[in-house]
Structures are given as C-alpha cells and as structure tokens.
mmCIF file of C-alpha atoms in Angstrom:
data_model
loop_
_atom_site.group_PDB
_atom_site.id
_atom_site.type_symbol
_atom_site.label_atom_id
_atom_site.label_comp_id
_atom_site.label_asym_id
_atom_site.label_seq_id
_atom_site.Cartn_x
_atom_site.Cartn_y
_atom_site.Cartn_z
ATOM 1 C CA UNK A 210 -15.940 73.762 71.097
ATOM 2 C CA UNK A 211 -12.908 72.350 73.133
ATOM 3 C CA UNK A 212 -12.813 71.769 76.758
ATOM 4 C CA UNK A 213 -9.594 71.409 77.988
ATOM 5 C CA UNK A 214 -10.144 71.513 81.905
ATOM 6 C CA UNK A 215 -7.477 72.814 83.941
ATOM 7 C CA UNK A 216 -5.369 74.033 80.766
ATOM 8 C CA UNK A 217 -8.366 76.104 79.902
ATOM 9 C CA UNK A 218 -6.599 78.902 82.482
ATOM 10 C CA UNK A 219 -3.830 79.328 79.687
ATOM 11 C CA UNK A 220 -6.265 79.822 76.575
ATOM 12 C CA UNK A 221 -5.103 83.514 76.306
ATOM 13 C CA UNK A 222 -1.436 83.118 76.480
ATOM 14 C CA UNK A 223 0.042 84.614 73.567
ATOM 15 C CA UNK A 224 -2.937 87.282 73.291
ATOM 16 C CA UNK A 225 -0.731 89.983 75.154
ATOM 17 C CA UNK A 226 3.289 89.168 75.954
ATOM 18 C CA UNK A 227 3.666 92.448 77.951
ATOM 19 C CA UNK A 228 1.816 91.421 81.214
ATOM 20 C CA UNK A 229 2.245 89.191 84.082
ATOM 21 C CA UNK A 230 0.062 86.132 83.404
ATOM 22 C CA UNK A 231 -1.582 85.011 86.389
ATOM 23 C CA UNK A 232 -3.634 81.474 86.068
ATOM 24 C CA UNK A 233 -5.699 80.835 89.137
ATOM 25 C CA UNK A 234 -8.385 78.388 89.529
ATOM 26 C CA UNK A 235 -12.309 78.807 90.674
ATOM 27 C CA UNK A 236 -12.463 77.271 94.001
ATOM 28 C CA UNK A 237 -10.112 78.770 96.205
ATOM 29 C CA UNK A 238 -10.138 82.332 97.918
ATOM 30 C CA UNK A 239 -7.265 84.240 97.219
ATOM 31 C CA UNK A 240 -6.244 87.488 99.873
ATOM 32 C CA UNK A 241 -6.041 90.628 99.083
ATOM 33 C CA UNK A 242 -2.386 90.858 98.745
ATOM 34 C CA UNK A 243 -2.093 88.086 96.391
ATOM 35 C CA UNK A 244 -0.839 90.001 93.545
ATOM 36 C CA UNK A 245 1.191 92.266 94.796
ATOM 37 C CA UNK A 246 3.116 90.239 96.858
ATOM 38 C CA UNK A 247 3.483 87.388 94.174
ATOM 39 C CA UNK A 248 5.167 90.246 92.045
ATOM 40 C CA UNK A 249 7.096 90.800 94.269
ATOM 41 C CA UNK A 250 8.535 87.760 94.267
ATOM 42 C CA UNK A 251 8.654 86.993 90.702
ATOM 43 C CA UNK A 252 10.360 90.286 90.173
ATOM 44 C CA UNK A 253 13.232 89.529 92.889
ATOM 45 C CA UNK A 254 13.746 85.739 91.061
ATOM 46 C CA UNK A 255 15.991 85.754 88.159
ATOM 47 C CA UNK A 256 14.130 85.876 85.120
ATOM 48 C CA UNK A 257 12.925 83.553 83.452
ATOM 49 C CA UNK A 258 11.027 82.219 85.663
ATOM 50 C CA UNK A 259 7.437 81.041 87.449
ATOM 51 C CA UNK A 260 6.322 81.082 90.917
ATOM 52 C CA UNK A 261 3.464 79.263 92.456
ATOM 53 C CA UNK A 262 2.243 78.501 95.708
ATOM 54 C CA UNK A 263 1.778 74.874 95.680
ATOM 55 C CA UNK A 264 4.380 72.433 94.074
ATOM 56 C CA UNK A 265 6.185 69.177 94.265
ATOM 57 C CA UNK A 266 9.203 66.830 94.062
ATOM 58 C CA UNK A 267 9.355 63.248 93.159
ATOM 59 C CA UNK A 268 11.552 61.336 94.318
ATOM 60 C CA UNK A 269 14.824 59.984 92.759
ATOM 61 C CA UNK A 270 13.637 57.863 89.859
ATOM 62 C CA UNK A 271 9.451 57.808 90.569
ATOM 63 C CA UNK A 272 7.762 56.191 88.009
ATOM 64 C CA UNK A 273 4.285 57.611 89.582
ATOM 65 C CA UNK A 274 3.249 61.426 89.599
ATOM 66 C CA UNK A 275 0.973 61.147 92.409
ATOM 67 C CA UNK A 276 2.241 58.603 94.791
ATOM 68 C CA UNK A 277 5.810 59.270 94.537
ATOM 69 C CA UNK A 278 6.481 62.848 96.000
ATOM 70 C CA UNK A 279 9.290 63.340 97.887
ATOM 71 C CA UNK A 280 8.637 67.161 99.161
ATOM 72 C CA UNK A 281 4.765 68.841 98.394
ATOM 73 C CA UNK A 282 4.492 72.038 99.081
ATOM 74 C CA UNK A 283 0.477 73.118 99.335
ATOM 75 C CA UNK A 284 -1.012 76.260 98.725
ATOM 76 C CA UNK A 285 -3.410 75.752 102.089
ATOM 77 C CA UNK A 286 -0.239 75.123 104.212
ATOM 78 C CA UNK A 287 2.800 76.741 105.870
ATOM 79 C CA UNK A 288 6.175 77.011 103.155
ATOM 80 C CA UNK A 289 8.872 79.174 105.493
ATOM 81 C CA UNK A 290 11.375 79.488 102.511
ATOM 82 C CA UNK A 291 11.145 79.564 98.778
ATOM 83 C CA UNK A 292 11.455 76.153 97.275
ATOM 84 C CA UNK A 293 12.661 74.863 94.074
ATOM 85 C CA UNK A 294 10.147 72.758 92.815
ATOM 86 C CA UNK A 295 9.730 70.059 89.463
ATOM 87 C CA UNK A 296 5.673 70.726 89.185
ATOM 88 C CA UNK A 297 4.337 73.632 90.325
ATOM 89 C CA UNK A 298 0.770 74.248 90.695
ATOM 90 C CA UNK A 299 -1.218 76.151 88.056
ATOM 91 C CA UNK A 300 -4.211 77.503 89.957
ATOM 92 C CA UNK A 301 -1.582 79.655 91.739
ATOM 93 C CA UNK A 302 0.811 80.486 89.504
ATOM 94 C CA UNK A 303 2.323 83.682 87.758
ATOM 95 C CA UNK A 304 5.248 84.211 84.853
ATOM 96 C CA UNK A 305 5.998 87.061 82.427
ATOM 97 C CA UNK A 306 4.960 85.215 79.019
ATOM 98 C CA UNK A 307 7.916 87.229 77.610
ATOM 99 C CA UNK A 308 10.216 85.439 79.277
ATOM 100 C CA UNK A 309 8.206 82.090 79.726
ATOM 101 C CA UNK A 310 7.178 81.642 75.996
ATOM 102 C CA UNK A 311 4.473 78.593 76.268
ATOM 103 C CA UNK A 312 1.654 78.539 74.417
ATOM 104 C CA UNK A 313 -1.864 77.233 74.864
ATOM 105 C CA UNK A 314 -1.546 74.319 72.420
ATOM 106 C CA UNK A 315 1.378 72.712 74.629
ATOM 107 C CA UNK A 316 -1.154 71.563 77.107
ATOM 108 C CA UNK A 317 -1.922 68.562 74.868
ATOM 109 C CA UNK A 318 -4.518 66.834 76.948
ATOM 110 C CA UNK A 319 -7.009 68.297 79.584
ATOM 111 C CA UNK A 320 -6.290 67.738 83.739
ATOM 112 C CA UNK A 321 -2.914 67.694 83.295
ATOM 113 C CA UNK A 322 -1.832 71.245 83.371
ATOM 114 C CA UNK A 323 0.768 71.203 86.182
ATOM 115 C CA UNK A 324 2.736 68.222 84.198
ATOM 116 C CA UNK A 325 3.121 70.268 80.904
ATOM 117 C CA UNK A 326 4.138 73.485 82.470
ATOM 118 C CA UNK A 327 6.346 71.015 84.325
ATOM 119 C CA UNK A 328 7.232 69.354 81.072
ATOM 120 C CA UNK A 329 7.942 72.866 79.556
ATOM 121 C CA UNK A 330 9.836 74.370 82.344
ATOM 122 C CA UNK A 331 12.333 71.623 82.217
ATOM 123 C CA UNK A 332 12.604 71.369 78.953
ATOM 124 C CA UNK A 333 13.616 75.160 78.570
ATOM 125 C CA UNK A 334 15.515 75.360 81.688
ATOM 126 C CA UNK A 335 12.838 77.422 83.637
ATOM 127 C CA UNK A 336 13.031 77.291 86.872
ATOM 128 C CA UNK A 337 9.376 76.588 89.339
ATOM 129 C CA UNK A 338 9.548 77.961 92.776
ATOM 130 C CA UNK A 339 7.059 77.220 95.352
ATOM 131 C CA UNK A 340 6.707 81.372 97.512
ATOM 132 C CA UNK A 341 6.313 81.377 101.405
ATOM 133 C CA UNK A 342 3.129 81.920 102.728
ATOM 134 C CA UNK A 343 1.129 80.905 105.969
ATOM 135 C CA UNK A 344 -1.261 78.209 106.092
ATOM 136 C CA UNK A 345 -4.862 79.856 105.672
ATOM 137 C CA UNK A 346 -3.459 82.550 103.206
ATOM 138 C CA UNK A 347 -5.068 80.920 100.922
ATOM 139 C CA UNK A 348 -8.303 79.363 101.450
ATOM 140 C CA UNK A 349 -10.825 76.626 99.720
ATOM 141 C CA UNK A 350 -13.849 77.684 98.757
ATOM 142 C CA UNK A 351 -17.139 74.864 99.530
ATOM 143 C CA UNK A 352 -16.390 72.452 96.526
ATOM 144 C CA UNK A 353 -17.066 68.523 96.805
ATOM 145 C CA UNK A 354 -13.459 67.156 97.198
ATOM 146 C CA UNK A 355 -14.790 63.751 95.931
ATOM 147 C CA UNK A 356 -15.238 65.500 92.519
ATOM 148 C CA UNK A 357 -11.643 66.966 92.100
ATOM 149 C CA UNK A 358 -8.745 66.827 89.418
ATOM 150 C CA UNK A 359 -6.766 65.107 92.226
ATOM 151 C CA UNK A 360 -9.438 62.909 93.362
ATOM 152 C CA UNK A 361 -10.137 61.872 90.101
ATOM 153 C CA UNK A 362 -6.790 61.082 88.288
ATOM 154 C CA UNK A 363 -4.917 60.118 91.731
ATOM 155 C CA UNK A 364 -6.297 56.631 91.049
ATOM 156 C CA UNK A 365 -5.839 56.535 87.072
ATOM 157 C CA UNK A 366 -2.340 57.219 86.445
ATOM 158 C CA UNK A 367 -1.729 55.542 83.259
ATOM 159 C CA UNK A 368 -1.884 58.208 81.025
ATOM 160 C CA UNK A 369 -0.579 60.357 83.569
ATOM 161 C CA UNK A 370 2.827 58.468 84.050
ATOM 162 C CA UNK A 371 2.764 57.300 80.351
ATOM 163 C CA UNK A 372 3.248 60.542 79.401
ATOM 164 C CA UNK A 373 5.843 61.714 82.524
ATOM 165 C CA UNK A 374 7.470 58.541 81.043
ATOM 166 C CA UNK A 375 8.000 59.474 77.152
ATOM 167 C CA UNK A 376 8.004 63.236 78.048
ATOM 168 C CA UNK A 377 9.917 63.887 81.890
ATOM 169 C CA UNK A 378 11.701 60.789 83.014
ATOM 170 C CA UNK A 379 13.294 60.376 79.876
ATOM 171 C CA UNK A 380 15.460 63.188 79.691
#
C-alpha cells in the first residue's frame, strides 16, 4: 500500500543480516561479472563499508544536490581508481547489512534514496566508494530519459536541498 520509488530496492533490509545486500535498479544491464567482482571489492575495503558504481561530490559548501557537483562518477563511464564519494548511487550498490545497519524506514520520502544512504553513511561514519570499471560495463536498457528520477527532480530541488539542508549541510 506504500510506494516509495527508488527506496523500494531496500524494503527487505533487515529480513536477513547475513548476506551481501545488493540494490540494483530495473533499467540498466548489468555483466556477468557484476557480483563477483563487486565482492571483491567490498571484501578488500575495510569494513564497514558500501561500494557503488556511480557517485558524487559537491562542492565546498553547495547548497544544491544536483547542480553543485564537484567530481560525478557514472556507472556508464570510465572510473580508473576507487573514489571516495559523499552520495553514492543505489541502483549499483552493495554493503553487508551487518556492518551497514540501515533500515528501510530511514528512507523517509520516495526518489531520494541516494541522499539518505548518503545521509546515513555520514552520519555513522561509513564510508561510499565509487569501484573502477570501463565505460560500457554497464549498460542502459531502452527507457525514456525524459521520464527519469534525475530528469524529474533535477529541476525541483526544494525538498531535495531542504532536506540536505536540515539533514547533511548541517553537520
């Protein structure tokens, strides 16, 4: 009876804590190789931790989510290295929930996932890392990208900054 969008990938978190908890999303085409070569990764990183393929930085005191990025790292491009990243994005992400103890109910409001496991990684010291992979790795799917999350909200940011404002920046 809820639909909470994007945070709709974490409804079973806290159904099994001895897994890896993979959240991927429905329009992209991921290889063959994806999982073992994320765990690979997650398992080398100190734990706790979460890894993701696409991520970002704002810049030194941004007061905008999506127009203030200083480094984006995209899940259809090149990364060379690992990066440390403040939002890292959830439709290719991984964590051990063991270790990274968030629960569904954190992700307040809907379209907004990569903020509150932003929001939650900071606040518990967890660091996001952006993994290396070539451009083409991962692939979209045919999707209409009038009609995306991005599209959407990259032009209403009120609620979006409001609550990087009373929940991020403020720290």
């Amino acid at each position: 009876g809820i639909d909470r969008g994007d945070a709709g990938k974490f409804y079973m978190l806290g159904v099994d804590k001895e897994c890896i908890y993979f959240s991927i999303d429905d329009d992209l085409f991921y290889p063959k190789d994806y999982v073992s070569r994320t765990l690979n990764y997650l398992y080398m990183l100190k734990k706790p931790s979460v890894v993701s393929y696409h991520g970002r930085v704002l810049k030194e005191n941004a007061s905008c989510y999506y127009y203030q990025i200083a480094e984006n790292y995209r899940c259809l491009d090149d990364v060379k290295h690992v990066e440390k990243v403040e939002f890292a994005g959830t439709g290719v992400m991984a964590f051990d929930p063991e270790s990274v103890n968030i629960d569904f109910s954190f992700f307040e409001k809907e379209n907004m996932a990569d903020i509150w496991m932003g929001i939650f990684c900071r606040d518990n010291n967890i660091p996001l890392h952006v993994l290396p992979h070539s451009k083409g790795w991962i692939t979209h799917n045919e999707i209409d990208f009038n009609d995306t999350i991005y599209t959407k909200y990259k032009t209403q940011t009120e609620h979006t900054n409001e609550v990087l404002r009373n929940r991020y920046w403020k720290k």
